[in-house]
Amino acid sequence: MLRQQAYGKMLILSLLSISSFFASLNQNIYTPVIPLIRDSFNVSIHWVNFTVSSFILTIALVQICLGSVVDRKNQKRLLILGVVLMGISTTICAFTDDFLLFTICRLIQAVGAGIIPLVTITMISHVFEGEERGNAMGTYQIVLTLAPALSPVLGGLVGEYFGYEGIFLFLSVICVILLLSMMYGLPDSGYKIEYSQKQDHFLQTYRSVFSNRVVFMMMLISFFVFFIYFAILVFLPLLLRDHYHVDLQYIGLLYLPLTVSMILGSVLFKKLQRKIALGKLYRATLFVMPALIILFGIFHTKTIIGLSTLLFLYGVTIGFAPPLFSTMISNKISEYRGAALGLFNFIRYSGMAIGGMFTGLSQVLPSTLIFISLGILLLIVSFCQYPLFMRKDL
């Protein structure tokens, strides 16, 4: 019986992780064919870039809108809704020659892609308890981290031979397979939680989440963490091209240290969370990460080997942080867990969106000054949590 239960949980975890991988795939597979989209629809590159930024913004907004109710809805049905929205919109994107309709369908696709990660991480937090929850969050993050690494490669290959239409048809086929897997592989209950209390409205729900000081501080930290992460991510091509004079065809390869180490960071979290209290891991992360950012600011223009080494170490902390934060938030919030995780995702996506725009300062200020300042800022914000560092129940 226990073995059957364990097998059932692993099947659920696998389906949920693959679902989130697919949602991220929808976002990242599009990047290599941006010039092709521009030429095919004969529109300005700014309008094509709008479909990229609006996709991320829509995902962020879905986290807030859905987060306050996800615990009270049948989560299996929500997942199916997300996949259906993506399936319909991707099919239309493959066949339409109207850019306005294409853009609208990309936004619908983003709504579906926004539903999936919130529902999956909420379901994982309900299915698994204690140490198992941390282990499951680590596995989930490993699978999710693979998407940004594989998506551009896959998008480039499919786009080269079948055009952008082939990419969207490919996504449509995956939608059908994923939909059938969810219908027969996930329990009908969907892990919906019934509450005896009167349901709170939107503002009351998020007020309750923010009233937990530990969770509030983790939300604040998560914004700065992903703000700085995306600032570095967007800055790298400029650094490699303008400073190190790396050919465009090789720039993608130099992202590998960061991608591989992010996966290793998630694996490391799975192992350490079994042996070390989450509070200690949290405190260590908040001191190591600012130090690496400051070192990046000092040495990123010195040698490409040193740059790759720093990116590898920094990637470990970036892979470590999301499962750590989401596990701790799940443990601290019970009744409003879905809302808390939705808010966490919203803040994370918002940090990434703003961080990408922030890198434009590198054209005005020295990049060394920018990243050293960001590292110091993160360290200051971390020190503001010092009273919480001493709590044994963190």
Coordinates of N, CA and C in Angstrom, one line a residue, residues 19-165:
S19 N 4.3 19.6 -16.8 CA 3.4 20.6 -17.1 C 4.0 22.0 -17.0
S20 N 4.7 22.2 -15.9 CA 5.4 23.5 -15.7 C 6.6 23.7 -16.7
F21 N 7.2 22.6 -17.0 CA 8.3 22.6 -18.1 C 7.7 23.1 -19.4
F22 N 6.5 22.6 -19.7 CA 5.8 22.9 -21.0 C 5.4 24.4 -21.0
A23 N 4.9 24.9 -19.8 CA 4.5 26.3 -19.8 C 5.7 27.2 -20.0
S24 N 6.9 26.8 -19.4 CA 8.1 27.6 -19.6 C 8.6 27.5 -21.1
L25 N 8.4 26.3 -21.7 CA 8.7 26.0 -23.1 C 8.0 27.0 -24.0
N26 N 6.7 27.2 -23.7 CA 5.9 28.1 -24.5 C 6.5 29.5 -24.5
Q27 N 7.1 29.9 -23.4 CA 7.6 31.3 -23.3 C 9.0 31.4 -24.0
N28 N 9.8 30.4 -23.8 CA 11.2 30.5 -24.3 C 11.5 30.0 -25.6
I29 N 10.7 29.1 -26.2 CA 10.9 28.5 -27.5 C 10.8 29.6 -28.6
Y30 N 10.1 30.6 -28.3 CA 9.7 31.7 -29.2 C 10.9 32.6 -29.6
T31 N 11.9 32.7 -28.7 CA 13.0 33.7 -28.8 C 13.8 33.6 -30.1
P32 N 14.3 32.4 -30.5 CA 15.1 32.3 -31.7 C 14.4 32.8 -33.0
V33 N 13.1 32.7 -33.0 CA 12.4 33.0 -34.3 C 11.9 34.5 -34.3
I34 N 12.3 35.3 -33.4 CA 11.8 36.7 -33.3 C 12.1 37.4 -34.7
P35 N 13.3 37.3 -35.3 CA 13.5 37.9 -36.6 C 12.5 37.3 -37.7
L36 N 12.3 36.1 -37.6 CA 11.4 35.4 -38.6 C 10.0 35.9 -38.4
I37 N 9.5 36.1 -37.2 CA 8.2 36.7 -36.9 C 8.1 38.1 -37.5
R38 N 9.1 38.9 -37.3 CA 9.2 40.2 -37.8 C 9.0 40.3 -39.3
D39 N 9.8 39.4 -40.0 CA 9.8 39.4 -41.4 C 8.5 38.8 -42.0
S40 N 8.0 37.8 -41.3 CA 6.8 37.1 -41.8 C 5.5 38.0 -41.7
F41 N 5.4 38.8 -40.7 CA 4.3 39.7 -40.5 C 4.6 41.1 -41.0
N42 N 5.8 41.3 -41.4 CA 6.3 42.6 -41.9 C 5.9 43.8 -40.9
V43 N 6.3 43.6 -39.6 CA 6.1 44.6 -38.6 C 7.4 45.0 -38.0
S44 N 7.4 46.0 -37.2 CA 8.6 46.5 -36.5 C 9.0 45.5 -35.4
I45 N 10.3 45.5 -35.2 CA 10.9 44.6 -34.2 C 10.3 45.0 -32.8
H46 N 10.0 46.2 -32.6 CA 9.4 46.7 -31.3 C 8.1 46.0 -31.0
W47 N 7.3 45.8 -32.1 CA 6.0 45.1 -31.8 C 6.2 43.6 -31.5
V48 N 7.2 43.0 -32.2 CA 7.5 41.6 -31.9 C 8.1 41.5 -30.4
N49 N 8.9 42.4 -30.0 CA 9.4 42.4 -28.6 C 8.3 42.7 -27.6
F50 N 7.3 43.4 -28.1 CA 6.1 43.6 -27.2 C 5.4 42.3 -26.9
T51 N 5.4 41.4 -27.9 CA 4.7 40.1 -27.6 C 5.5 39.2 -26.6
V52 N 6.8 39.5 -26.5 CA 7.7 38.8 -25.5 C 7.4 39.4 -24.1
S53 N 7.6 40.7 -24.0 CA 7.4 41.4 -22.7 C 6.0 41.2 -22.1
S54 N 5.0 41.4 -23.0 CA 3.6 41.2 -22.6 C 3.3 39.8 -22.1
F55 N 4.0 38.8 -22.7 CA 3.8 37.4 -22.3 C 4.2 37.3 -20.8
I56 N 5.4 37.8 -20.5 CA 5.9 37.7 -19.1 C 5.0 38.5 -18.1
L57 N 4.5 39.7 -18.5 CA 3.7 40.5 -17.7 C 2.3 39.8 -17.4
T58 N 1.8 39.2 -18.5 CA 0.5 38.5 -18.3 C 0.7 37.3 -17.4
I59 N 1.7 36.5 -17.5 CA 2.0 35.4 -16.5 C 2.0 36.0 -15.1
A60 N 2.7 37.1 -14.9 CA 2.8 37.7 -13.6 C 1.4 38.1 -13.0
L61 N 0.6 38.7 -13.9 CA -0.7 39.1 -13.4 C -1.6 37.9 -13.1
V62 N -1.5 36.9 -13.8 CA -2.3 35.7 -13.6 C -2.0 35.1 -12.2
Q63 N -0.7 35.2 -11.7 CA -0.4 34.7 -10.4 C -1.1 35.4 -9.3
I64 N -1.3 36.7 -9.5 CA -2.0 37.5 -8.5 C -3.5 37.2 -8.5
C65 N -4.1 37.2 -9.7 CA -5.5 37.1 -9.9 C -6.0 35.7 -9.5
L66 N -5.2 34.7 -9.8 CA -5.6 33.3 -9.5 C -5.1 32.9 -8.1
G67 N -4.1 33.5 -7.6 CA -3.5 33.1 -6.3 C -4.5 33.1 -5.1
S68 N -5.4 34.0 -5.1 CA -6.3 34.2 -4.0 C -7.4 33.1 -4.0
V69 N -7.6 32.4 -5.1 CA -8.7 31.4 -5.2 C -8.2 30.0 -5.5
V70 N -6.9 29.8 -5.8 CA -6.5 28.5 -6.3 C -6.7 27.4 -5.3
D71 N -6.5 27.7 -4.0 CA -6.7 26.6 -3.0 C -8.2 26.2 -2.9
R72 N -9.1 27.0 -3.3 CA -10.5 26.7 -3.1 C -11.1 26.1 -4.4
K73 N -10.4 26.0 -5.5 CA -10.9 25.5 -6.7 C -10.3 24.1 -7.0
N74 N -11.0 23.3 -7.9 CA -10.5 22.0 -8.3 C -9.3 22.2 -9.2
Q75 N -8.1 21.9 -8.6 CA -6.9 22.3 -9.3 C -6.6 21.5 -10.6
K76 N -7.2 20.3 -10.6 CA -7.0 19.5 -11.9 C -7.8 20.2 -13.0
R77 N -9.0 20.7 -12.7 CA -9.7 21.4 -13.7 C -9.0 22.7 -14.2
L78 N -8.4 23.4 -13.2 CA -7.6 24.6 -13.5 C -6.5 24.3 -14.5
L79 N -5.8 23.2 -14.2 CA -4.7 22.8 -15.1 C -5.2 22.5 -16.5
I80 N -6.3 21.7 -16.6 CA -6.8 21.4 -17.9 C -7.2 22.7 -18.6
L81 N -7.8 23.6 -17.9 CA -8.2 24.9 -18.5 C -6.9 25.6 -19.1
G82 N -5.8 25.6 -18.3 CA -4.6 26.2 -18.8 C -4.1 25.6 -20.1
V83 N -4.1 24.3 -20.1 CA -3.6 23.5 -21.3 C -4.5 23.8 -22.5
V84 N -5.8 23.8 -22.3 CA -6.8 24.0 -23.3 C -6.6 25.4 -23.9
L85 N -6.4 26.4 -23.1 CA -6.2 27.8 -23.6 C -4.9 27.9 -24.4
M86 N -3.9 27.2 -24.0 CA -2.6 27.2 -24.7 C -2.8 26.4 -26.0
G87 N -3.5 25.3 -26.0 CA -3.7 24.5 -27.2 C -4.5 25.3 -28.3
I88 N -5.5 26.0 -27.9 CA -6.3 26.7 -28.9 C -5.5 27.9 -29.4
S89 N -4.9 28.6 -28.5 CA -4.2 29.8 -29.0 C -3.0 29.5 -29.8
T90 N -2.2 28.4 -29.5 CA -1.0 28.1 -30.3 C -1.5 27.6 -31.7
T91 N -2.6 26.9 -31.8 CA -3.1 26.5 -33.1 C -3.4 27.7 -34.0
I92 N -4.1 28.7 -33.4 CA -4.4 29.9 -34.2 C -3.2 30.6 -34.6
C93 N -2.2 30.7 -33.7 CA -0.9 31.4 -34.0 C -0.2 30.8 -35.2
A94 N -0.4 29.5 -35.3 CA 0.3 28.7 -36.4 C -0.3 29.1 -37.8
F95 N -1.6 29.4 -37.8 CA -2.3 29.6 -39.1 C -2.6 31.0 -39.5
T96 N -2.7 31.9 -38.5 CA -3.1 33.3 -38.8 C -2.0 34.1 -39.5
D97 N -2.5 35.0 -40.4 CA -1.5 35.9 -41.0 C -1.8 37.4 -40.6
D98 N -2.6 37.5 -39.5 CA -2.9 38.8 -39.0 C -2.2 39.0 -37.7
F99 N -1.3 40.0 -37.6 CA -0.4 40.1 -36.5 C -1.2 40.5 -35.2
L100 N -2.3 41.3 -35.3 CA -3.1 41.6 -34.2 C -3.7 40.4 -33.5
L101 N -4.2 39.5 -34.4 CA -4.8 38.2 -33.9 C -3.7 37.4 -33.3
F102 N -2.5 37.4 -33.9 CA -1.4 36.6 -33.4 C -1.0 37.1 -32.0
T103 N -1.0 38.4 -31.8 CA -0.6 39.0 -30.5 C -1.6 38.7 -29.5
I104 N -2.9 38.7 -29.8 CA -4.0 38.4 -28.9 C -3.9 37.0 -28.4
C105 N -3.6 36.1 -29.4 CA -3.5 34.7 -29.1 C -2.3 34.4 -28.2
R106 N -1.2 35.1 -28.4 CA 0.0 35.0 -27.6 C -0.4 35.4 -26.1
L107 N -1.2 36.4 -26.0 CA -1.6 36.8 -24.6 C -2.5 35.7 -24.0
I108 N -3.4 35.1 -24.8 CA -4.2 34.0 -24.3 C -3.3 32.8 -23.9
Q109 N -2.3 32.6 -24.7 CA -1.3 31.5 -24.5 C -0.6 31.8 -23.1
A110 N -0.3 33.1 -22.9 CA 0.4 33.5 -21.6 C -0.5 33.2 -20.4
V111 N -1.9 33.4 -20.6 CA -2.8 33.2 -19.5 C -2.7 31.7 -19.1
G112 N -2.8 30.8 -20.1 CA -2.6 29.4 -19.9 C -1.3 29.0 -19.2
A113 N -0.2 29.7 -19.7 CA 1.1 29.4 -19.2 C 1.2 30.0 -17.8
G114 N 0.4 31.0 -17.4 CA 0.5 31.5 -16.1 C -0.3 30.7 -15.1
I115 N -1.4 30.0 -15.5 CA -2.2 29.2 -14.7 C -1.4 28.0 -14.2
I116 N -0.6 27.4 -15.1 CA 0.0 26.1 -14.9 C 1.0 26.1 -13.7
P117 N 2.0 27.0 -13.7 CA 3.0 26.9 -12.7 C 2.5 27.2 -11.3
L118 N 1.5 28.1 -11.2 CA 0.9 28.3 -9.9 C 0.1 27.1 -9.4
V119 N -0.7 26.5 -10.2 CA -1.5 25.4 -9.8 C -0.6 24.2 -9.5
T120 N 0.5 24.0 -10.3 CA 1.3 22.8 -10.1 C 2.1 22.9 -8.7
I121 N 2.6 24.1 -8.5 CA 3.4 24.2 -7.2 C 2.5 24.2 -6.0
T122 N 1.2 24.7 -6.2 CA 0.3 24.6 -5.1 C -0.1 23.1 -4.8
M123 N -0.3 22.4 -5.9 CA -0.7 21.0 -5.7 C 0.5 20.2 -5.1
I124 N 1.7 20.5 -5.5 CA 2.8 19.8 -4.8 C 2.9 20.1 -3.4
S125 N 2.6 21.3 -3.0 CA 2.6 21.7 -1.5 C 1.5 21.0 -0.8
H126 N 0.4 20.6 -1.5 CA -0.7 19.9 -0.8 C -0.4 18.4 -0.7
V127 N 0.2 17.8 -1.8 CA 0.4 16.4 -1.9 C 1.5 15.9 -1.0
F128 N 2.6 16.7 -0.8 CA 3.7 16.3 0.0 C 3.8 17.1 1.2
E129 N 4.3 16.5 2.3 CA 4.5 17.1 3.6 C 5.9 17.0 4.1
G130 N 6.3 17.9 5.0 CA 7.6 17.8 5.7 C 8.8 17.7 4.7
E131 N 9.7 16.8 5.0 CA 10.9 16.6 4.2 C 10.6 16.3 2.7
E132 N 9.5 15.5 2.5 CA 9.1 15.1 1.2 C 8.7 16.3 0.4
R133 N 8.2 17.4 1.0 CA 7.8 18.6 0.3 C 9.0 19.3 -0.3
G134 N 10.1 19.4 0.5 CA 11.3 20.0 0.1 C 12.0 19.2 -1.0
N135 N 11.9 17.9 -0.9 CA 12.5 17.0 -2.0 C 11.7 17.2 -3.3
A136 N 10.4 17.2 -3.2 CA 9.5 17.4 -4.3 C 9.8 18.8 -5.0
M137 N 9.9 19.8 -4.2 CA 10.1 21.1 -4.7 C 11.5 21.2 -5.5
G138 N 12.5 20.5 -4.9 CA 13.8 20.4 -5.6 C 13.7 19.7 -7.0
T139 N 12.9 18.6 -7.0 CA 12.8 17.9 -8.3 C 12.0 18.8 -9.3
Y140 N 11.0 19.4 -8.8 CA 10.2 20.3 -9.6 C 11.0 21.4 -10.2
Q141 N 11.9 22.0 -9.4 CA 12.8 23.1 -9.9 C 13.8 22.6 -10.9
I142 N 14.3 21.4 -10.7 CA 15.3 20.8 -11.7 C 14.7 20.7 -13.0
V143 N 13.5 20.2 -13.1 CA 12.8 20.0 -14.4 C 12.5 21.4 -15.0
L144 N 12.0 22.3 -14.2 CA 11.7 23.7 -14.6 C 12.9 24.4 -15.2
T145 N 14.1 24.2 -14.5 CA 15.3 24.9 -15.0 C 15.8 24.4 -16.3
L146 N 15.4 23.2 -16.7 CA 15.8 22.7 -18.0 C 15.2 23.4 -19.2
A147 N 14.0 24.0 -18.9 CA 13.2 24.6 -20.0 C 14.0 25.8 -20.7
P148 N 14.5 26.8 -19.9 CA 15.2 27.9 -20.5 C 16.4 27.4 -21.3
A149 N 17.0 26.3 -20.9 CA 18.2 25.8 -21.5 C 17.9 25.1 -22.8
L150 N 16.8 24.3 -22.9 CA 16.5 23.5 -24.0 C 15.6 24.3 -25.0
S151 N 14.8 25.2 -24.5 CA 13.8 25.8 -25.4 C 14.4 26.6 -26.6
P152 N 15.5 27.4 -26.4 CA 16.0 28.1 -27.6 C 16.6 27.2 -28.6
V153 N 17.3 26.1 -28.1 CA 17.9 25.2 -29.1 C 16.8 24.5 -29.9
L154 N 15.7 24.0 -29.2 CA 14.6 23.4 -29.8 C 13.9 24.3 -30.8
G155 N 13.7 25.6 -30.3 CA 13.0 26.6 -31.2 C 13.8 26.9 -32.4
G156 N 15.1 26.9 -32.3 CA 16.0 27.2 -33.4 C 15.9 26.1 -34.5
L157 N 15.9 24.8 -34.0 CA 15.9 23.7 -34.9 C 14.6 23.6 -35.6
V158 N 13.5 23.6 -34.9 CA 12.2 23.5 -35.5 C 11.9 24.7 -36.4
G159 N 12.3 25.9 -35.9 CA 12.1 27.1 -36.7 C 12.8 27.1 -38.0
E160 N 14.0 26.6 -38.0 CA 14.9 26.5 -39.2 C 14.2 25.7 -40.3
Y161 N 13.7 24.6 -40.0 CA 13.1 23.6 -41.0 C 11.6 23.8 -41.2
F162 N 10.9 24.3 -40.2 CA 9.4 24.3 -40.4 C 8.8 25.7 -40.2
G163 N 9.7 26.7 -39.9 CA 9.2 28.1 -39.7 C 8.6 28.2 -38.4
Y164 N 8.1 29.5 -38.1 CA 7.5 29.7 -36.8 C 6.2 28.9 -36.7
E165 N 5.5 28.6 -37.9 CA 4.3 27.8 -37.8 C 4.6 26.5 -37.3

